[in-house]
Short mmCIF file of C-alpha atoms in Angstrom, two decimals:
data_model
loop_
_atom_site.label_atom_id
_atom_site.label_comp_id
_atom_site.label_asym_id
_atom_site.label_seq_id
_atom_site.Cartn_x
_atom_site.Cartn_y
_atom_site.Cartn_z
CA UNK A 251 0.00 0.00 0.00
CA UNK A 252 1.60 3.54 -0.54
CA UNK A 253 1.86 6.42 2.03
CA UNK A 254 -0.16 9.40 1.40
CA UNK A 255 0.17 11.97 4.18
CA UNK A 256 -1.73 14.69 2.88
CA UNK A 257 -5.51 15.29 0.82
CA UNK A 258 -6.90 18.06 -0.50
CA UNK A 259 -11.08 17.28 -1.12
CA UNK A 260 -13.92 18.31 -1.99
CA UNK A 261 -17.08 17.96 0.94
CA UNK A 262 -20.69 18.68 0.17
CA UNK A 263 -23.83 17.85 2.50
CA UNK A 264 -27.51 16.94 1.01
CA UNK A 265 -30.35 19.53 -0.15
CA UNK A 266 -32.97 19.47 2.05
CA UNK A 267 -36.09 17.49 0.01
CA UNK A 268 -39.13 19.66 -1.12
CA UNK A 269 -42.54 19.94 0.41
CA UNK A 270 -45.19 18.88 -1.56
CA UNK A 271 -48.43 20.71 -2.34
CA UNK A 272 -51.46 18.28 -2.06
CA UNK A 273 -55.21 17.79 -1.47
CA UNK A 274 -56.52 14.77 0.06
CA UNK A 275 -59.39 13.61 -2.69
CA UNK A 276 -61.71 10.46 -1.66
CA UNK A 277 -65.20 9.45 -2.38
CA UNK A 278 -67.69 10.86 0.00
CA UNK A 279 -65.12 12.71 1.44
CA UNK A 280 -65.81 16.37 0.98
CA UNK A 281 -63.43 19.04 1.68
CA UNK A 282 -60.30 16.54 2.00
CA UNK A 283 -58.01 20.00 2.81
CA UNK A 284 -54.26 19.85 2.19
CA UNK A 285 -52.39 16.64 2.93
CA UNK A 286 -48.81 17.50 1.66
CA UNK A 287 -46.01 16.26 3.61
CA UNK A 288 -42.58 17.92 4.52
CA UNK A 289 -39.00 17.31 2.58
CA UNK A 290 -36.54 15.08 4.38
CA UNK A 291 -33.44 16.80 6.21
CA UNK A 292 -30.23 16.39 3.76
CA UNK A 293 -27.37 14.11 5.06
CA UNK A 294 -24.44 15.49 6.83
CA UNK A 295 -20.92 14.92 6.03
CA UNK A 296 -18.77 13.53 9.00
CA UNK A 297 -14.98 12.66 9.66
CA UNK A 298 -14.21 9.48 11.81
CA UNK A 299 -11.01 8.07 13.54
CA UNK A 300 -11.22 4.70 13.04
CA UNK A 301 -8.50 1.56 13.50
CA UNK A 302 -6.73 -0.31 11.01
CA UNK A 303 -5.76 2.83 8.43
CA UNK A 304 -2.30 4.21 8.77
CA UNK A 305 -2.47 6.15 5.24
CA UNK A 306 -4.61 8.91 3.42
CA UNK A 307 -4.20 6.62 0.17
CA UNK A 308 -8.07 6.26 0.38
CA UNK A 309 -8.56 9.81 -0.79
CA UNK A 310 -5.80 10.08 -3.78
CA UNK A 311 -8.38 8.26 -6.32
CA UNK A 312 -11.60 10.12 -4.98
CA UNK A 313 -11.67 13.56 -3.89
CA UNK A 314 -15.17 14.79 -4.23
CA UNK A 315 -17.27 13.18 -1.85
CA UNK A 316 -21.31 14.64 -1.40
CA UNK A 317 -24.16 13.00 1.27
CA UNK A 318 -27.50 12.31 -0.38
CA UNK A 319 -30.60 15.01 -0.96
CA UNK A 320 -33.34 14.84 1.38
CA UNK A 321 -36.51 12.71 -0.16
CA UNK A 322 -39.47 15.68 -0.81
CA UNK A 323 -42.60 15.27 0.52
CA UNK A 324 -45.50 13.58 -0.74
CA UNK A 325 -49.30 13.30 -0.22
CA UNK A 326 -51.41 11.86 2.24
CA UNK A 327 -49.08 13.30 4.57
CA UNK A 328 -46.20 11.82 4.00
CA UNK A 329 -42.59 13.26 5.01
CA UNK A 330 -39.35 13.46 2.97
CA UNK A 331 -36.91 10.55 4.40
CA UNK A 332 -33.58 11.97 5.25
CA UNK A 333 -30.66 11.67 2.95
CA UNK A 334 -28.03 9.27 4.16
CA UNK A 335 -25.25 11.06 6.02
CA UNK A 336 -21.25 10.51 4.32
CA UNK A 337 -18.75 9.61 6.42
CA UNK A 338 -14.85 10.21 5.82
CA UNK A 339 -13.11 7.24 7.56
CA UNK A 340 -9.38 8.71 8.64
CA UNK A 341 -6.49 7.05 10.62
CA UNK A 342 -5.61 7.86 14.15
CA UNK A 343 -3.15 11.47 13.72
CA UNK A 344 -5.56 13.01 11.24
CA UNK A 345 -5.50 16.80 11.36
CA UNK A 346 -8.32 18.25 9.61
CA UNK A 347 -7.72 22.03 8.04
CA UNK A 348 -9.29 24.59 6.29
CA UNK A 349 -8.50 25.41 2.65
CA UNK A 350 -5.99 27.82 3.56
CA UNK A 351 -3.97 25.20 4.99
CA UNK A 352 -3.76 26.45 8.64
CA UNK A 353 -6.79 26.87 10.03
CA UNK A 354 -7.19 23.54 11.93
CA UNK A 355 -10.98 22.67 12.59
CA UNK A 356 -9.89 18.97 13.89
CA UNK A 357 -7.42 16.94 15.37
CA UNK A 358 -8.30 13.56 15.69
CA UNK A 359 -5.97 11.24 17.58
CA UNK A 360 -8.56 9.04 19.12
CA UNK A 361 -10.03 5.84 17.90
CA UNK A 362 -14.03 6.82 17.91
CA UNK A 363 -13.37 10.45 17.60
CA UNK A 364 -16.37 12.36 15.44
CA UNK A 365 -16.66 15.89 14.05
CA UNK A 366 -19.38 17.14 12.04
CA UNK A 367 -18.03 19.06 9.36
CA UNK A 368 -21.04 20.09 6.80
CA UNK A 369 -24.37 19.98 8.11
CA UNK A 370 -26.87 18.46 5.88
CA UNK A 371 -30.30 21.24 4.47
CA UNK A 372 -33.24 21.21 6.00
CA UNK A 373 -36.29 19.79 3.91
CA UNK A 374 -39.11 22.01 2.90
CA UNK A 375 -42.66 22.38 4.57
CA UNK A 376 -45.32 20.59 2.81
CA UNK A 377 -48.77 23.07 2.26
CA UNK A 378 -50.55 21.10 5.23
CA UNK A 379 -47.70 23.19 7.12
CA UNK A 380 -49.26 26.38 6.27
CA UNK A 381 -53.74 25.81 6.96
CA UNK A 382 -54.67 28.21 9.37
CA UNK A 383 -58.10 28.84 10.89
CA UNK A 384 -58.67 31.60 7.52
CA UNK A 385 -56.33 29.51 5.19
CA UNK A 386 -57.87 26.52 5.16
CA UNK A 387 -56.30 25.43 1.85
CA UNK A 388 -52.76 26.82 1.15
CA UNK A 389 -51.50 26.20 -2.33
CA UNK A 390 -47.63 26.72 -1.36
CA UNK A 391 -44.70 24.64 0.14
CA UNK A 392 -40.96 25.50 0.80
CA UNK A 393 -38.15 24.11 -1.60
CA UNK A 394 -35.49 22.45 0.57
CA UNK A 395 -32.31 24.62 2.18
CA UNK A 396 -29.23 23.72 0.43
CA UNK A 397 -26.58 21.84 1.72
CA UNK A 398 -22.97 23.07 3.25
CA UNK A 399 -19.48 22.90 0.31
CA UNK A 400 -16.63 23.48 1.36
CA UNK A 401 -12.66 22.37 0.62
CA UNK A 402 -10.51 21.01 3.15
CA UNK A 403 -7.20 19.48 3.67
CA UNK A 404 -6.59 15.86 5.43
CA UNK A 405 -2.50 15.96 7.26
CA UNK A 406 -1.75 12.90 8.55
CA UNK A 407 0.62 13.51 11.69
CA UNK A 408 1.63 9.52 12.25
CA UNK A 409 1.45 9.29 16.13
CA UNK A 410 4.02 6.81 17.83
CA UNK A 411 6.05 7.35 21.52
CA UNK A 412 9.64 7.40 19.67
CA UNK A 413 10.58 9.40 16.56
CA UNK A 414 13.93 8.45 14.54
CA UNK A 415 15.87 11.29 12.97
CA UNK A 416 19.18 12.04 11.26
CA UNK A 417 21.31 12.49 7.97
CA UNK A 418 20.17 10.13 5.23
CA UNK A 419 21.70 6.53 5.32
CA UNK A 420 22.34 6.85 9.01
CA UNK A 421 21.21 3.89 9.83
CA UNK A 422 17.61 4.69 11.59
CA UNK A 423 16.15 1.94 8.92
CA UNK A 424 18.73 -0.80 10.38
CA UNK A 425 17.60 0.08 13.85
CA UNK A 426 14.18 0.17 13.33
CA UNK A 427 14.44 -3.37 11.71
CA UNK A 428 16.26 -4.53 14.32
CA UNK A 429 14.31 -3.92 17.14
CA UNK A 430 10.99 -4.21 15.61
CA UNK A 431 9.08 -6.61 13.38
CA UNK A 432 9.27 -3.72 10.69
CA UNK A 433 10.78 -4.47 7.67
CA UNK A 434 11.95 -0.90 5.65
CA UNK A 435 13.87 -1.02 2.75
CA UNK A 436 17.50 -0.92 3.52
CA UNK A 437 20.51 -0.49 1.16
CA UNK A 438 23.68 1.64 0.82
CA UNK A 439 22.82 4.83 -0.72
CA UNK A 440 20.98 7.93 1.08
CA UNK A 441 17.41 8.43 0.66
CA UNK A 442 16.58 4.71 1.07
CA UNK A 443 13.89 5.94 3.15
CA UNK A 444 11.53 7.59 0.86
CA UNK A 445 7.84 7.80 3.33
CA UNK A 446 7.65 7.34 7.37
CA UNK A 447 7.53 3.99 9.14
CA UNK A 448 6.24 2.45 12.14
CA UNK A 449 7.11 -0.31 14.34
CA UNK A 450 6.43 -1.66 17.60
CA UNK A 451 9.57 -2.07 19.67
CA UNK A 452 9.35 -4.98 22.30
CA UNK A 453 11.71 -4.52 25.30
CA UNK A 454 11.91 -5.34 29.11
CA UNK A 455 8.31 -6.95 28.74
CA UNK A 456 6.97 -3.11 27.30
CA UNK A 457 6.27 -1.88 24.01
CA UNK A 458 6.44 1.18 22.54
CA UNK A 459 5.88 2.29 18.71
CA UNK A 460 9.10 3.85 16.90
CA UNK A 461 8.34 6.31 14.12
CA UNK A 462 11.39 6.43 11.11
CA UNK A 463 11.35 9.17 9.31
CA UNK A 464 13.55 10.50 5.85
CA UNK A 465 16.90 11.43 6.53
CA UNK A 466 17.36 15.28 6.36
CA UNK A 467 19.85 16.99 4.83
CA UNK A 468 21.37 20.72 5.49
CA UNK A 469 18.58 23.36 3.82
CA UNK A 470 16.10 20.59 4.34
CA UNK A 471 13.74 23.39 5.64
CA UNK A 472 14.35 25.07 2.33
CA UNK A 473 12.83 22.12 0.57
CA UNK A 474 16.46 20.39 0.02
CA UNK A 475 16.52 16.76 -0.50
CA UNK A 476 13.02 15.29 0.37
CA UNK A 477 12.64 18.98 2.44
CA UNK A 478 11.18 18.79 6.36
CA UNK A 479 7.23 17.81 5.52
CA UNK A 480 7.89 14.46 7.08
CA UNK A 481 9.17 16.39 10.14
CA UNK A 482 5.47 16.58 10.99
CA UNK A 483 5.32 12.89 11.69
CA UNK A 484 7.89 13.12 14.75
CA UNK A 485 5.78 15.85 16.49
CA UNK A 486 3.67 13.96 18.59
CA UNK A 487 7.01 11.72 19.65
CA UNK A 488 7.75 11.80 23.10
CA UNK A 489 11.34 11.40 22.89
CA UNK A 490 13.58 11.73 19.63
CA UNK A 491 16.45 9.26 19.06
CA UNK A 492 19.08 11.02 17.19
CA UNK A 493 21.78 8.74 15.35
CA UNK A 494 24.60 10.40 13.62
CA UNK A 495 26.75 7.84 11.24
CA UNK A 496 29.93 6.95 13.29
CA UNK A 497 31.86 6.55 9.67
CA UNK A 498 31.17 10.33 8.72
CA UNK A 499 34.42 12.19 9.57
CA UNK A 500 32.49 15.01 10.64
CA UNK A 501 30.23 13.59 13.63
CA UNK A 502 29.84 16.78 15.72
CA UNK A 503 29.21 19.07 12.34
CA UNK A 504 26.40 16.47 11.28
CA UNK A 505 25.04 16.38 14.32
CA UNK A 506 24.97 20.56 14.72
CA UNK A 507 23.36 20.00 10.67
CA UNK A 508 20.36 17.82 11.72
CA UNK A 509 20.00 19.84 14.94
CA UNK A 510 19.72 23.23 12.83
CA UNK A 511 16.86 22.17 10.71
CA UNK A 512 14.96 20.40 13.98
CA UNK A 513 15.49 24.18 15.05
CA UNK A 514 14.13 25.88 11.60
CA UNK A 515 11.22 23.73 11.47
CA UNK A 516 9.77 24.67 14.67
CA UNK A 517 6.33 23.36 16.27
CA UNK A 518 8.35 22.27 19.51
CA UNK A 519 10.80 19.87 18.03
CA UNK A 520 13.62 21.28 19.25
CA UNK A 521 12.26 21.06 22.55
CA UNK A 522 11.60 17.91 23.02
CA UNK A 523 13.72 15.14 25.23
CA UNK A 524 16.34 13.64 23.03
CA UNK A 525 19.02 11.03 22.91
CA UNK A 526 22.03 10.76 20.85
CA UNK A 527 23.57 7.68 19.51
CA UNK A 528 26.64 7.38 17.56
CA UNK A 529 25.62 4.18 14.87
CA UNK A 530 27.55 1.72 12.71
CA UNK A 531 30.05 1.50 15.74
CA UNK A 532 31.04 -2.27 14.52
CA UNK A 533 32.83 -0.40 11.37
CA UNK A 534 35.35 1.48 13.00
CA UNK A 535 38.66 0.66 15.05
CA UNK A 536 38.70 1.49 18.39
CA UNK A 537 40.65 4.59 18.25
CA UNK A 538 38.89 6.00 15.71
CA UNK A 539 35.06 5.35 17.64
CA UNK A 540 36.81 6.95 20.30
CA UNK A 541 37.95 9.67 18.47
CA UNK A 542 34.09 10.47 16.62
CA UNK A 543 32.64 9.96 20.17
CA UNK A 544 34.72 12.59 21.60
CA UNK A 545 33.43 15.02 19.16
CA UNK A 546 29.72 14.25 19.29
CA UNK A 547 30.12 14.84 22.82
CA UNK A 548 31.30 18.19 22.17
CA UNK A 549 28.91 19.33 19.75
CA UNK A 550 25.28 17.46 21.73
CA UNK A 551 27.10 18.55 24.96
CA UNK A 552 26.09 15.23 26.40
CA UNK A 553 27.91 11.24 26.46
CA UNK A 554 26.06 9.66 23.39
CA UNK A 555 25.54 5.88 23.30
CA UNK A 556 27.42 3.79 20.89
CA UNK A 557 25.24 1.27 18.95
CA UNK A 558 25.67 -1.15 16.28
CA UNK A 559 22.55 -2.51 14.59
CA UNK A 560 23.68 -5.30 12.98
CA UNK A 561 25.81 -6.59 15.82
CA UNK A 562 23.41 -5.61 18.32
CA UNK A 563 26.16 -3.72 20.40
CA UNK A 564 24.08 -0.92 22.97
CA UNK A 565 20.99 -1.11 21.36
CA UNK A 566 19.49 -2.92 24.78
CA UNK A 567 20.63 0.48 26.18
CA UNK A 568 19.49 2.67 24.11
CA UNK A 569 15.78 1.28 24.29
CA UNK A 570 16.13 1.08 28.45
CA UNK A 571 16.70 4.95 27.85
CA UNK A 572 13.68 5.32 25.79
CA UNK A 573 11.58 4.01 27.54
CA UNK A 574 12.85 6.11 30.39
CA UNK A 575 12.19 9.10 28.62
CA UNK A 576 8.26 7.78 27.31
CA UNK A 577 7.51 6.44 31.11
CA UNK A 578 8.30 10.30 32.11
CA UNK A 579 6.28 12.09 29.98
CA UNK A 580 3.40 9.86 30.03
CA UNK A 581 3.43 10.27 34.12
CA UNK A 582 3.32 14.48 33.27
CA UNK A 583 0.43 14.54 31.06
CA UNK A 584 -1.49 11.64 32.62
CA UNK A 585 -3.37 14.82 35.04
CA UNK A 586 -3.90 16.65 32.00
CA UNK A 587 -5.67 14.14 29.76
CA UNK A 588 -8.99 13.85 29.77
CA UNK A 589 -11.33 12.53 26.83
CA UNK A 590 -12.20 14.99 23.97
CA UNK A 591 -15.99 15.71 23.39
CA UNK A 592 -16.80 16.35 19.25
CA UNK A 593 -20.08 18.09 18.99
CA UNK A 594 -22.14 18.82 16.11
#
């Protein structure tokens, strides 16, 4: 299946159904009066968090999507039935905005989570609506309201407890199939990574879900390389594990890079708790690791751990410290949470 982030479509709700203008005839029945029945309400048009999508792909083939008109009325009394209501189905992460791209009118992050978001027109009075004691047989009824249009914009902000960032071909794919029953491309050339990835880490009888994201390069927030918009899928991380490649010459300088464009994107990222690892420790002498390690300490101002994916060297470590980090911040906004309310 392939990873779309982000749809622009196209929402409309139903007309409201027209009331109908009758007059109740039967035999021996004189003076029947007016027997013509309201229009059914239009549906509405509603967005859902549901389980089992981790993708937008549902809404790169179909962008246009309308409820049904409300039924019009009809003799004898009879009302309009109500048009069926549409429902957008969206992943958990879903950030719903307006057309101009940053008014949000919805963040759903919770499975079960519903927002109305075009209310449906309501249906017509039939001419029974209108007899009155000196208008005993009205000849008029009310055409339906119309329904709500509008444009919006689906982000999807992929929500997992550990985010992976640095340079391209750093190794974040190796860890994250290491650790995790994911299984990302891997292979010896930067940009391997070409859309985010999720996997669920197991460790000390816990899990956790690791987010990997592209590698980013220096003017990434310029739009260089694959540019930052996958940034947005490390925001809701708890804790960002930053590896920088223990074979680049230039450790502390790389680190600084990635660190610069964490800073230029904004919404927080910079802020948040991270931990450094220097990776591919298994392809360097020991004077040489030693040598790299000293100046990522320098640059992150902190003692990074040394990992090696593929021989499994620290990375029991580096999860321990992880989950650390996740069991922290869930105890801090644990007083804070409380369950969202979506009302019509």
């Amino acid at each position: 299946m392939k990873f779309l982030d982000q749809a622009k479509i196209y929402i409309r709700s139903g007309d409201g159904g027209a009331g109908c203008v009758s007059f109740r005839r039967e035999k021996f029945i004189e003076f029947g009066g007016p027997d013509g029945g309201d229009g059914g309400r239009g549906g509405d048009v509603w967005a859902e968090c549901v389980e089992g999508l981790n993708t937008l792909i549902d809404y790169r083939y179909q962008q246009h999507f309308k409820a049904k008109k409300g039924e019009h009325g009809m003799g004898k009394n009879r009302a309009g039935g109500k048009g069926t209501d549409m429902v957008l189905k969206v992943p958990e992460g879903t950030q719903i905005l307006d057309e101009d791209g940053e008014t949000v009118i919805a963040d759903l992050t919770k499975v079960g989570q519903k927002i109305l978001l075009a209310r449906g027109g309501n249906g017509g009075f039939g001419n029974a609506y209108f007899t009155t004691s000196t208008n005993r047989a009205p000849r008029r009824a009310n055409p339906g309201q119309e329904g709500q249009e509008r444009w919006i914009i689906l982000r999807l902000k992929l929500i997992a407890d550990a985010g992976l960032v640095g340079l391209p071909n750093a190794g974040k794919s190796t860890f994250l199939a290491t650790v995790s029953a994911a299984k990302p491309k891997i292979a010896d050339y930067p940009f391997t990574t070409l859309h985010p990835g999720l996997g669920v880490v197991r460790a000390y009888n816990r899990e956790f879900v690791l987010a990997d994201i592209p590698g980013l390069i220096e003017g990434a927030s310029e739009g260089a390389g694959l540019g930052d918009r996958f940034l947005g899928h490390v925001e809701r991380c708890r804790v960002l594990l930053h590896l920088v490649d223990a074979t680049n010459e230039h450790a502390g300088k790389v680190y600084k890079t990635v660190r610069g464009e964490l800073e230029a994107y904004g919404h927080g990222l910079a802020e948040k708790p991270e931990i450094v690892a220097l990776s591919k420790a298994d392809a360097l002498d020991e004077e040489t690791l030693k040598e790299r390690l000293a100046q990522l300490k320098r640059a992150a101002k902190r003692t990074p751990y040394v990992i090696s994916a593929a021989s499994g060297q620290g990375v029991q470590e580096v999860l321990q410290a992880l989950l650390q980090v996740i069991d922290t911040a869930k105890v801090e906004e644990a007083p804070s949470e409380a369950e969202e309310e979506w009302h019509p």
